[in-house]
Coordinates of N, CA and C in Angstrom, one line a residue:
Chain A
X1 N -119.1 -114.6 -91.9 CA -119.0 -114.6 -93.4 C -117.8 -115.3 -93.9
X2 N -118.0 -115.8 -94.7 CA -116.9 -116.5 -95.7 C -115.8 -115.4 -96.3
X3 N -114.8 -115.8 -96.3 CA -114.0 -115.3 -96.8 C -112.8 -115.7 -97.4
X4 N -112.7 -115.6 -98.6 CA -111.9 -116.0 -99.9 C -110.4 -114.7 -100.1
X5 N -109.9 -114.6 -100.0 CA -108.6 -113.9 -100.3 C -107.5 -114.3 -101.2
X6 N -107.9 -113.6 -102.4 CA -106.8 -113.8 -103.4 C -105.5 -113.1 -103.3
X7 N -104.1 -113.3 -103.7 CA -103.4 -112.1 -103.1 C -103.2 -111.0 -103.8
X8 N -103.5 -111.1 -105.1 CA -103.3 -109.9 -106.0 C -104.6 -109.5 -106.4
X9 N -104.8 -108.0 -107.4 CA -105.9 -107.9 -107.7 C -105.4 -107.5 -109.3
X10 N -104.5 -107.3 -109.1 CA -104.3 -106.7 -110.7 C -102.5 -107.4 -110.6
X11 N -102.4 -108.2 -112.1 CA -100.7 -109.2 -112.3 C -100.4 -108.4 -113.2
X12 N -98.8 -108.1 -114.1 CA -98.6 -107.9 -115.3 C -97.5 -108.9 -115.5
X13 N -97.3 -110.0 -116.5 CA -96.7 -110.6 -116.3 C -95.6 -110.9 -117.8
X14 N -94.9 -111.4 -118.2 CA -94.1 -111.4 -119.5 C -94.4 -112.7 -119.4
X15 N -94.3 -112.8 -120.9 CA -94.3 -114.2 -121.6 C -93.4 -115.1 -121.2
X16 N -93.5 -116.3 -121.0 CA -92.8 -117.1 -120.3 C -92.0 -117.3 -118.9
X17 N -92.8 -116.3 -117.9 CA -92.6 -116.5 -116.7 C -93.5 -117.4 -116.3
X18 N -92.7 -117.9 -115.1 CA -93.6 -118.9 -114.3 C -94.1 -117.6 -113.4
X19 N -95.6 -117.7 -113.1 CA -96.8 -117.4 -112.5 C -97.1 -117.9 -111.3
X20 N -97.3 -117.4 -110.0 CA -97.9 -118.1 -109.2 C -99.5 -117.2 -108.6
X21 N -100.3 -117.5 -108.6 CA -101.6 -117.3 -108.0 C -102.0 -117.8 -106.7
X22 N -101.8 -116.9 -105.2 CA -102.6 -117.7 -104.2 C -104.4 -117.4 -103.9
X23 N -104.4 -118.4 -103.1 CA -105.5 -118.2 -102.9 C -105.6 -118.5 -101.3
X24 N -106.5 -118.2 -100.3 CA -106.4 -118.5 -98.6 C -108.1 -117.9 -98.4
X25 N -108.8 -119.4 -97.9 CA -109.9 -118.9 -97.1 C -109.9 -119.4 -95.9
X26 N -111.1 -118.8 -95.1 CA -110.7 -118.3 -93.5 C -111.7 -119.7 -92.3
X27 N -112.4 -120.7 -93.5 CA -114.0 -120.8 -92.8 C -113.7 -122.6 -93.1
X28 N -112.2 -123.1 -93.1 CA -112.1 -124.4 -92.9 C -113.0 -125.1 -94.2
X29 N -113.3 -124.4 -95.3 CA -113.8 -125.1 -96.2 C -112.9 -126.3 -96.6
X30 N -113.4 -127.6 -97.1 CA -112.7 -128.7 -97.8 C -112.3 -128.5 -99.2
X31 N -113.4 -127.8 -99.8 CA -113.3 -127.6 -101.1 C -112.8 -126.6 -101.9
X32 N -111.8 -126.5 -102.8 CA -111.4 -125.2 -103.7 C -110.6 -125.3 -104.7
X33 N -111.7 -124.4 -105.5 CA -111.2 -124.4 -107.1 C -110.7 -123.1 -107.7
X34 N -110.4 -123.1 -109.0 CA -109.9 -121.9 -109.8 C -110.6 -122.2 -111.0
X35 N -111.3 -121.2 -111.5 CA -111.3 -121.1 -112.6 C -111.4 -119.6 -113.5
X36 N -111.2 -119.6 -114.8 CA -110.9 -118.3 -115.5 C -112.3 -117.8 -115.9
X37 N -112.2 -116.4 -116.0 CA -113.5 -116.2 -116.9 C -112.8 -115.1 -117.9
X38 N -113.9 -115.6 -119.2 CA -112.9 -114.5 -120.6 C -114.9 -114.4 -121.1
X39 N -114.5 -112.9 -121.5 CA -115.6 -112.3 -122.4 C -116.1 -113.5 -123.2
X40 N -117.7 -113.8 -123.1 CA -118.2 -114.8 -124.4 C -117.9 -116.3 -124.1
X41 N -117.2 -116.4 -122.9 CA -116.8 -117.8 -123.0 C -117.2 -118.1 -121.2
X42 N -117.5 -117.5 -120.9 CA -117.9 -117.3 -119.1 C -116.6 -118.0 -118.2
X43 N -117.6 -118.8 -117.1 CA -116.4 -119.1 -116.6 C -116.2 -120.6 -116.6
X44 N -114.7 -120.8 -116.6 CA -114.1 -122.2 -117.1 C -113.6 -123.0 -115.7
X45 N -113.7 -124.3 -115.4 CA -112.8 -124.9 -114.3 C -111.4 -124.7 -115.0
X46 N -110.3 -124.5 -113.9 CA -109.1 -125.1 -114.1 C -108.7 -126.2 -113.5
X47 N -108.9 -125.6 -112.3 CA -108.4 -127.4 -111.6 C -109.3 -126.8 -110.3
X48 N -109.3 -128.5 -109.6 CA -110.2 -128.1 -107.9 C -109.7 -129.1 -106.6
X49 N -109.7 -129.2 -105.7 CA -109.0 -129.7 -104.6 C -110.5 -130.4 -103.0
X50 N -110.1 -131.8 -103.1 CA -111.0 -131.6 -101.9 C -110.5 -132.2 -100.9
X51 N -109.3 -131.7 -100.8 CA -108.4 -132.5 -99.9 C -107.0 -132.4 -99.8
X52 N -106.5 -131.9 -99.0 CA -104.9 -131.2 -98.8 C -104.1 -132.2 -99.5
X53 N -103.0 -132.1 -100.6 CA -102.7 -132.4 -101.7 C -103.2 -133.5 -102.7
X54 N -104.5 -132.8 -102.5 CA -105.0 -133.7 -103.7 C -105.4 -132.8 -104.9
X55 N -105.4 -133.0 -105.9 CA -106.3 -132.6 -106.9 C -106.8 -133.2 -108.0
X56 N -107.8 -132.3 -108.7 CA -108.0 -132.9 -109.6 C -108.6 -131.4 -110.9
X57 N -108.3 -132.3 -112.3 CA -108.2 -131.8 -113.3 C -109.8 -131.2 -113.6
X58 N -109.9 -129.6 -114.0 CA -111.3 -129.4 -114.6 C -111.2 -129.4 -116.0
X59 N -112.2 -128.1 -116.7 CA -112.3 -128.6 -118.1 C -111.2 -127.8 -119.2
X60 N -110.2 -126.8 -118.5 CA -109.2 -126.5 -118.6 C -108.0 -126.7 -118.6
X61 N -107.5 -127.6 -118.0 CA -106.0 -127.3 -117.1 C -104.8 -127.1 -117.9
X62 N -104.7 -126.8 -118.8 CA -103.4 -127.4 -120.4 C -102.6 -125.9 -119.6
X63 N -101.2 -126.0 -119.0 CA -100.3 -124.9 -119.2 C -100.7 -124.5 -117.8
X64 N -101.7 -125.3 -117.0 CA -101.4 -124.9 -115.4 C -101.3 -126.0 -114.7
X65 N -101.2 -125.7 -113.0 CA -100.7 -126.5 -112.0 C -101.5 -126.0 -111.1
X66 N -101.6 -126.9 -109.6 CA -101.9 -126.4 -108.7 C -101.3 -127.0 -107.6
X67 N -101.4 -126.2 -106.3 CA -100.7 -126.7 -105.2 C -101.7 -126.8 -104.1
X68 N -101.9 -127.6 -103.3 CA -102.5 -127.7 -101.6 C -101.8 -128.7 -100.8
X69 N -100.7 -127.3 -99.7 CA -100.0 -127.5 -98.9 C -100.6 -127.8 -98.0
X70 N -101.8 -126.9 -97.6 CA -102.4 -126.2 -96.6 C -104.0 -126.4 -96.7
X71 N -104.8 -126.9 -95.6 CA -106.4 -127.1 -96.3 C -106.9 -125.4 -96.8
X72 N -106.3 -124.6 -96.3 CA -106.9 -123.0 -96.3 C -106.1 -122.7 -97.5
X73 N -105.2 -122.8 -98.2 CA -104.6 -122.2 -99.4 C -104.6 -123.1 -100.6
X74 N -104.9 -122.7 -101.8 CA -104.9 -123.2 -102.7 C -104.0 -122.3 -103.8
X75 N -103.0 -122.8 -104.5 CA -102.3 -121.9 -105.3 C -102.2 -122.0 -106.6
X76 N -102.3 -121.8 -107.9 CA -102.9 -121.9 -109.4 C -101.1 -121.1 -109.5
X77 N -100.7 -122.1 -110.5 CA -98.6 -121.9 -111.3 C -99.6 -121.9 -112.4
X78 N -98.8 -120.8 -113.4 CA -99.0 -121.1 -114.6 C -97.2 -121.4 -114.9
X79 N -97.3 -122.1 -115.3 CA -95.3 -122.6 -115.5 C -95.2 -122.0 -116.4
X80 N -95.4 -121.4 -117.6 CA -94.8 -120.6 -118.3 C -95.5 -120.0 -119.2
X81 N -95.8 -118.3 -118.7 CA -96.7 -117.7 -118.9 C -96.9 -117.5 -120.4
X82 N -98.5 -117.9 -121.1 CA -98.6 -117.0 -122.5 C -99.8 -116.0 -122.4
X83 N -100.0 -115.2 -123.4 CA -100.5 -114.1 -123.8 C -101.9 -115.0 -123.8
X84 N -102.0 -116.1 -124.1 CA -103.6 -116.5 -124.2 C -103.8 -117.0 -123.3
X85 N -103.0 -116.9 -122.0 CA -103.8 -117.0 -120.5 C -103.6 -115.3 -119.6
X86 N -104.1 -114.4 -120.7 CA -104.4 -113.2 -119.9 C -106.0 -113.3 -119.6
X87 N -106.4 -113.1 -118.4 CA -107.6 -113.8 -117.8 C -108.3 -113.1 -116.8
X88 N -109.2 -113.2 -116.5 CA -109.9 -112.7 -114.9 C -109.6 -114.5 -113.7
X89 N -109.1 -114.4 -113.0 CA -108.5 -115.7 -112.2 C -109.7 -115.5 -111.2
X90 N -110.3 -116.8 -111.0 CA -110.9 -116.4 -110.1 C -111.1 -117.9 -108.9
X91 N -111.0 -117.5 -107.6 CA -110.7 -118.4 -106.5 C -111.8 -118.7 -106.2
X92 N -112.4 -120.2 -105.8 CA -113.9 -120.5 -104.8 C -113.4 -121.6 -104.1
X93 N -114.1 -121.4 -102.8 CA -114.4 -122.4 -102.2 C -115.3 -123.1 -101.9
X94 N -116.2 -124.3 -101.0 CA -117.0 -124.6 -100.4 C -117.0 -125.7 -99.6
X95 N -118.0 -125.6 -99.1 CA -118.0 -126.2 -97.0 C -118.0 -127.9 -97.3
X96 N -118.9 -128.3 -98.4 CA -119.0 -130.2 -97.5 C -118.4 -130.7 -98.4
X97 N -117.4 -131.8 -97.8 CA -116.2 -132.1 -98.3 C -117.0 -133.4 -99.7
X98 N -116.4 -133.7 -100.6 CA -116.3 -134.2 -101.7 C -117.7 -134.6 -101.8
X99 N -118.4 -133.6 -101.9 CA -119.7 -132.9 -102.4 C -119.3 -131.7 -103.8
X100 N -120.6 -132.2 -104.4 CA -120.5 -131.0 -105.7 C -121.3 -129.9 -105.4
X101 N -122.3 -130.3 -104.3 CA -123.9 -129.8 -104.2 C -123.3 -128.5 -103.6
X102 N -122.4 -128.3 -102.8 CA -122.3 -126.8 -102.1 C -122.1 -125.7 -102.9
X103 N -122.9 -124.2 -102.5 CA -122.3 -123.3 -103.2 C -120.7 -122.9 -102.8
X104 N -120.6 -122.2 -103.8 CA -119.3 -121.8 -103.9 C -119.3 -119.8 -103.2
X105 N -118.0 -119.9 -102.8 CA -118.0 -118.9 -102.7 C -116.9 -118.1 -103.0
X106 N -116.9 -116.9 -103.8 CA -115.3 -116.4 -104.6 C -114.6 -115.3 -104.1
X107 N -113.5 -115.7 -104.2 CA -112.5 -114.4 -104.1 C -112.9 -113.2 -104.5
X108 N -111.9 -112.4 -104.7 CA -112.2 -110.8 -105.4 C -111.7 -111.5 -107.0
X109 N -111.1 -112.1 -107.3 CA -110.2 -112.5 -108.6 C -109.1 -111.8 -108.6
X110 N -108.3 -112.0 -109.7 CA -106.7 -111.9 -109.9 C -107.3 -111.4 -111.7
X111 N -106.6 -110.3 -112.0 CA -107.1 -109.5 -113.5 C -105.3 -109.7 -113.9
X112 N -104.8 -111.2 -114.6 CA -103.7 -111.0 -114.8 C -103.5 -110.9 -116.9
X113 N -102.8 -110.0 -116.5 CA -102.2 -109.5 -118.0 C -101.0 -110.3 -118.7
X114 N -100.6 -111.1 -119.7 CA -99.7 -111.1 -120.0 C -99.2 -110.8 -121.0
X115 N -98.0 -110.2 -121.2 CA -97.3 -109.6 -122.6 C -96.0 -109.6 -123.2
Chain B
X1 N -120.4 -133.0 -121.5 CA -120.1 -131.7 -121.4 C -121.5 -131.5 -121.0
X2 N -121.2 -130.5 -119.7 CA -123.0 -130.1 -119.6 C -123.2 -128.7 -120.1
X3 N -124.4 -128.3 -120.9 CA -124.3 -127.1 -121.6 C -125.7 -126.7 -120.5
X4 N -125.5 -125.2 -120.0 CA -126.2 -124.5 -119.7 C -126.2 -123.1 -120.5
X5 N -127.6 -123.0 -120.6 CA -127.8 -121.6 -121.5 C -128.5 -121.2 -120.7
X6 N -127.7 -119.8 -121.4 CA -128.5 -118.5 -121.2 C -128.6 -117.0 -121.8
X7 N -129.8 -116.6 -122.1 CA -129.7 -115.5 -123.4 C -129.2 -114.5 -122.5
X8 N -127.9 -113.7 -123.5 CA -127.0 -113.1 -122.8 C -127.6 -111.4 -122.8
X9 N -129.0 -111.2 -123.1 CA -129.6 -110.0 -123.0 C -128.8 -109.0 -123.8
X10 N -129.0 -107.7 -123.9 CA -129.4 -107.1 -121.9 C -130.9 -107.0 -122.2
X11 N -131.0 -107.8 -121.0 CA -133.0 -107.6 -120.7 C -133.0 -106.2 -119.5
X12 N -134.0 -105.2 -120.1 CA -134.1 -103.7 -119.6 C -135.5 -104.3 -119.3
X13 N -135.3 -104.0 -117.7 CA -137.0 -103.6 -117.2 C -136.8 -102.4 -116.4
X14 N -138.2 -101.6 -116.5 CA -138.4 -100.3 -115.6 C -138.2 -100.6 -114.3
X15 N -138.2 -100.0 -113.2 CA -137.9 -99.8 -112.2 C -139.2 -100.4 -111.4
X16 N -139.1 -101.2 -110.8 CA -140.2 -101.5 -110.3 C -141.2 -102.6 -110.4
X17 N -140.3 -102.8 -111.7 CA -141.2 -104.2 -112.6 C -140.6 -105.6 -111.7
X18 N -141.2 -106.8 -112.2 CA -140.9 -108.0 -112.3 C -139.4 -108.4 -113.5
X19 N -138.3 -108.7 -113.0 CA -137.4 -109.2 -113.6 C -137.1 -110.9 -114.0
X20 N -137.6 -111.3 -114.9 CA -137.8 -113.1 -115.0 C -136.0 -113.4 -116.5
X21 N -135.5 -114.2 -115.4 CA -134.3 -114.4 -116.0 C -134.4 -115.9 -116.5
X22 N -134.0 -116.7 -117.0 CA -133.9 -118.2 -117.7 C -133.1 -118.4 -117.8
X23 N -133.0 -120.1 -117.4 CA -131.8 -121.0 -118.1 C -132.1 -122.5 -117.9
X24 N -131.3 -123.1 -119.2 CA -131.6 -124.1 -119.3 C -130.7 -124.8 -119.7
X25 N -131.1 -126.4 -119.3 CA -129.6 -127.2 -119.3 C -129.6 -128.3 -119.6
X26 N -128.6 -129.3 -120.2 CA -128.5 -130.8 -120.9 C -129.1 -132.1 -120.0
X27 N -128.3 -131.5 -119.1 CA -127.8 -132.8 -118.3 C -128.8 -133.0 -117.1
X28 N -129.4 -134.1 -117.3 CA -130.6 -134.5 -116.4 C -130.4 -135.0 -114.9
X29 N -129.2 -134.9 -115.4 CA -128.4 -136.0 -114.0 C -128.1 -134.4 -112.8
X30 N -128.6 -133.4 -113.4 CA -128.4 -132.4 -112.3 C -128.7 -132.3 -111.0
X31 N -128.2 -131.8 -110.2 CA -128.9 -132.0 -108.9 C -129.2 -130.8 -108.1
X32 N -128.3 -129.6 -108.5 CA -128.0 -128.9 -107.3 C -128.2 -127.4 -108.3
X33 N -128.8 -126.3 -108.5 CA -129.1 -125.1 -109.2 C -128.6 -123.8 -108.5
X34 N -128.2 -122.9 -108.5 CA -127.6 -121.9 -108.3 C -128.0 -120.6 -109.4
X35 N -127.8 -119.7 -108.6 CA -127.9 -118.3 -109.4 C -127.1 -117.1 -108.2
X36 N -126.4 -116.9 -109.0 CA -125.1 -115.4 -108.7 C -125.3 -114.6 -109.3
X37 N -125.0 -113.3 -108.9 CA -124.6 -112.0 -109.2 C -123.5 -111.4 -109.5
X38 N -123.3 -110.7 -111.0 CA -122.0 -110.3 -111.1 C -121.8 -108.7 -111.6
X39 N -121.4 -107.8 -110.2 CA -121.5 -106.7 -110.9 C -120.2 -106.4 -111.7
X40 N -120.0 -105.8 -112.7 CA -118.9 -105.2 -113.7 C -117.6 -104.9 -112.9
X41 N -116.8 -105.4 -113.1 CA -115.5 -105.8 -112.5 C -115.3 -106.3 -111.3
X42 N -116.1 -107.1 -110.7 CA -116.8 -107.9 -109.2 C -116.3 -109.5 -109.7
X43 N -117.0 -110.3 -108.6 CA -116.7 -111.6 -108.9 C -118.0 -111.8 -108.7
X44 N -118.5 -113.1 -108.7 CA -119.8 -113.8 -108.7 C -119.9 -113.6 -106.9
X45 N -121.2 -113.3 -106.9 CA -122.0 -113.3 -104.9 C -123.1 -114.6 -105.4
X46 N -123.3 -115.2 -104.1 CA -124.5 -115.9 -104.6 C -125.4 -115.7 -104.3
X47 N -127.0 -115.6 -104.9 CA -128.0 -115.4 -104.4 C -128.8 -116.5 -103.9
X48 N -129.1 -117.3 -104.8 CA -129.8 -118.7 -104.3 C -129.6 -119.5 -104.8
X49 N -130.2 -120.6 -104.0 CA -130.2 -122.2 -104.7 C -130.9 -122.9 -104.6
X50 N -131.0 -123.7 -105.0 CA -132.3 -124.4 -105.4 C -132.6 -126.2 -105.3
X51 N -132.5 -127.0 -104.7 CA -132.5 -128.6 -105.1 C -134.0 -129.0 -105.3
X52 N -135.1 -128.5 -105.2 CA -136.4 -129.3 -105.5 C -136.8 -128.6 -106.5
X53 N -137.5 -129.5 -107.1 CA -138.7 -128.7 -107.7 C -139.5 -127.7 -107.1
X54 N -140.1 -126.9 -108.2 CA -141.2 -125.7 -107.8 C -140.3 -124.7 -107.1
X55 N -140.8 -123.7 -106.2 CA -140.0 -122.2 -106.3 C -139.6 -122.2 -104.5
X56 N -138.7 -121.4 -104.8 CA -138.3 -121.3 -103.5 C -137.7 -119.3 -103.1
X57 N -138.6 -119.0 -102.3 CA -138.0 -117.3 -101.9 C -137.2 -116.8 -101.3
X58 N -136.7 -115.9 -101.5 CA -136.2 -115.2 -100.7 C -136.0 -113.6 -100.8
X59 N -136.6 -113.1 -99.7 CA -137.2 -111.7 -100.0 C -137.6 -111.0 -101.9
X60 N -136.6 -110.0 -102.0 CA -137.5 -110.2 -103.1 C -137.4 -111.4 -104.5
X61 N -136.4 -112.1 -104.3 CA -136.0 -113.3 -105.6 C -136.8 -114.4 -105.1
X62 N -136.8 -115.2 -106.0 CA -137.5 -116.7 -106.4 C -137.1 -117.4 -107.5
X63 N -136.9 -118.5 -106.9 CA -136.4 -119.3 -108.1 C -137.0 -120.1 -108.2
X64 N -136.9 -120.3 -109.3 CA -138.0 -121.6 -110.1 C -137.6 -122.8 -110.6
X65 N -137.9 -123.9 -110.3 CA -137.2 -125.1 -111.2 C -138.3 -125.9 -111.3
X66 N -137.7 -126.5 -112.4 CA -138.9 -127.8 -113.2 C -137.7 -128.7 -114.1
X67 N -137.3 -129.5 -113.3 CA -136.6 -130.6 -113.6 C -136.8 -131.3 -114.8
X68 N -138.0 -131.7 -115.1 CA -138.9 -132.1 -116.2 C -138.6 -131.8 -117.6
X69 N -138.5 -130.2 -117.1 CA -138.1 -129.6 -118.7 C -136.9 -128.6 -118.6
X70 N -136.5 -129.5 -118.1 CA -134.9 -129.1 -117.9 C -134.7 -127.7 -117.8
X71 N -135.8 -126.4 -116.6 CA -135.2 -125.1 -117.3 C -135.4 -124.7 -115.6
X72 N -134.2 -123.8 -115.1 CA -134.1 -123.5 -114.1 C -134.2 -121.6 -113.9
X73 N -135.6 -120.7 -112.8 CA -135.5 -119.5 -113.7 C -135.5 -118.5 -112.1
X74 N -135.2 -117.0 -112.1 CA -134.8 -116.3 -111.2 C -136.2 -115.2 -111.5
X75 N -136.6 -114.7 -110.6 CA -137.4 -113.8 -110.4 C -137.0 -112.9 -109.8
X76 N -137.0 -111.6 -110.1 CA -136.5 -110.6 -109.4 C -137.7 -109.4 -109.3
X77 N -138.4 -109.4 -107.7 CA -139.7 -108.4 -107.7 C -139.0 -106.8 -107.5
X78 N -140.3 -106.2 -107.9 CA -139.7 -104.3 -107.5 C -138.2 -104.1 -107.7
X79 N -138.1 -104.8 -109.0 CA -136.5 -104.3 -109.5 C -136.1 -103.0 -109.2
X80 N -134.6 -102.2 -108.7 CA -133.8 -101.8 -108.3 C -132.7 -101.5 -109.9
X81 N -132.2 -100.4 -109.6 CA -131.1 -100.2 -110.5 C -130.1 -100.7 -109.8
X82 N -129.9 -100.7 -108.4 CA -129.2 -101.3 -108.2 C -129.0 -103.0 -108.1
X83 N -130.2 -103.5 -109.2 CA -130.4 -104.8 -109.5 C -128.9 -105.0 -110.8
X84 N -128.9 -104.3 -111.8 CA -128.4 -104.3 -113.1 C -126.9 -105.1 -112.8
X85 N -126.8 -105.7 -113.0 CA -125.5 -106.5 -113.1 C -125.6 -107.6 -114.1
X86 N -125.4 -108.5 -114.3 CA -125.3 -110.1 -114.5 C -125.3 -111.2 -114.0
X87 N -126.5 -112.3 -114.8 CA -126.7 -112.8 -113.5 C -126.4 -114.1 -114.0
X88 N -125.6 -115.4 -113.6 CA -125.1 -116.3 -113.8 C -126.0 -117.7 -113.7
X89 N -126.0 -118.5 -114.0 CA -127.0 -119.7 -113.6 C -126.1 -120.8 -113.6
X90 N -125.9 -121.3 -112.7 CA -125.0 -122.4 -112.7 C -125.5 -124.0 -112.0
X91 N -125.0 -125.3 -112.2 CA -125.6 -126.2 -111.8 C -124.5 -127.2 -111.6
X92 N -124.6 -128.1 -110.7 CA -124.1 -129.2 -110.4 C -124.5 -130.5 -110.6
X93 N -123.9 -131.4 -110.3 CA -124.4 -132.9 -109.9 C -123.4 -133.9 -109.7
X94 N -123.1 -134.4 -110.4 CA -121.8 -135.4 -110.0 C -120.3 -134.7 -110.7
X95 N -120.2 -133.4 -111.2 CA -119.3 -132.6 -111.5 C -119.7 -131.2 -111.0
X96 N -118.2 -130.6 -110.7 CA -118.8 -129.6 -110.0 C -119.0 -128.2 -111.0
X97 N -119.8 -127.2 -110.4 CA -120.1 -126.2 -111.1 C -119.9 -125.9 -112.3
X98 N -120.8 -125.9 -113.1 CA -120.6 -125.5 -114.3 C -121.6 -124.3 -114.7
X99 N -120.9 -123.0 -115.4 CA -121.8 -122.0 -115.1 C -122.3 -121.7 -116.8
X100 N -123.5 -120.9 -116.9 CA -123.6 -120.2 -118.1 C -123.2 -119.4 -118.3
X101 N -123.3 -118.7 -119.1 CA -122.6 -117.2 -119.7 C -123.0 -116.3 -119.2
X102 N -124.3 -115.7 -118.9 CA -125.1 -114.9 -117.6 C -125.6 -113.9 -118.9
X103 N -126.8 -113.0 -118.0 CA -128.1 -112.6 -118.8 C -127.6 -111.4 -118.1
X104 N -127.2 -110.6 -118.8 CA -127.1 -109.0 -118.2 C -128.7 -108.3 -118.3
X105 N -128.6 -107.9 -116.8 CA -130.3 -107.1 -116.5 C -129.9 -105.7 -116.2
X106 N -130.5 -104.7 -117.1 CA -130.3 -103.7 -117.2 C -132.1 -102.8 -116.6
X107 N -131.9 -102.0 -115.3 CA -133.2 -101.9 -114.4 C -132.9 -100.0 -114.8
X108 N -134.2 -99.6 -115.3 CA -133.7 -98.1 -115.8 C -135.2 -97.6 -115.0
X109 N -134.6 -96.3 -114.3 CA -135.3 -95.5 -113.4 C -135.6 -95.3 -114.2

């Protein structure tokens, strides 16, 4: 089984901290993305990766960053945290490289608060 | 922008019934159909997927697609309470996933 591991499950964060979000799956996927989900608005790309430091922009990204050091970790910076990125974060990956067609498969998410 | 809909319910079926979920989408250029599960403070699981036309099973779900008329749809037989979550419909093609808002199914013994 796939396995997606976020490392937090619950953030509380103050305004204007820099944020970091990892993310690590186990199954050699190429592919992985972040994206947020908010009540009414479902869920949004932030950014997605199909290739150890590459990325590329989703339909979000204003006030984040992303990192791939590593093909298994993907990490989502918010550089400087606001109150209107309190969010459900949520991690996916998938198996064939710079393919859209694969499913994804998700972390537990990251329930980060900020205030 | 690809718009996928979906009426965000809550559709209540009895226990036992047939569960028929909908969604429908812009972009013709789609290729690749999906449908997830989201229980209340969970993340999305996935249940199926779909790339052809006409239905495809799996135990008790089926999904339906008709390319044609752009509407992609989930069947759920001998619904379960432990069916009731939210169910997502998402699609691809030359961009990756883009999801709808999901149809909360509410299954009452």
């Amino acid at each position: 089984d796939v396995k997606v591991t976020q490392s937090s499950r619950y953030l509380v964060k103050r305004t204007g901290e820099k944020v970091f979000l990892e993310c690590v799956q186990d199954m050699d996927h190429e592919n992985m993305f972040w994206y947020r989900q908010d009540p009414g608005l479902g869920l949004r790309l932030i950014y997605f990766s199909y290739d150890v430091k590459m990325k590329e922009k989703g339909d979000i990204p204003e006030g984040y960053s992303v990192s791939r050091e590593k093909k298994e970790r993907f990490s989502l910076i918010l550089e400087s945290a606001s109150t209107n990125q309190t969010s459900m974060y949520l991690c996916a990956s998938s198996f064939i490289a710079f393919s859209y067609n694969s499913p994804l498969h998700f972390g537990n998410g990251t329930r980060l608060t900020v205030t | 922008q690809k718009e996928v809909e979906q009426n965000s319910g809550p559709l209540s079926v009895p226990e036992g019934a047939i569960a028929s979920l909908n969604c429908t989408y812009s972009d013709r250029g789609s290729q690749s159909f999906f449908w997830y599960r989201q229980y209340s403070g969970k993340s999305p699981e996935l249940i199926m997927f779909i790339y052809s036309n006409g239905d495809k099973e799996d135990g008790r779900f089926t999904a339906q697609l008709n390319k044609a008329s752009q509407y992609v749809s989930l069947l759920i037989r001998d619904s379960q309470p432990s069916d009731s979550a939210t169910y997502l419909c998402a699609l691809s093609g030359n961009t990756p996933l883009v999801f709808g808002k999901g149809t909360r199914l509410s299954v009452i013994a």
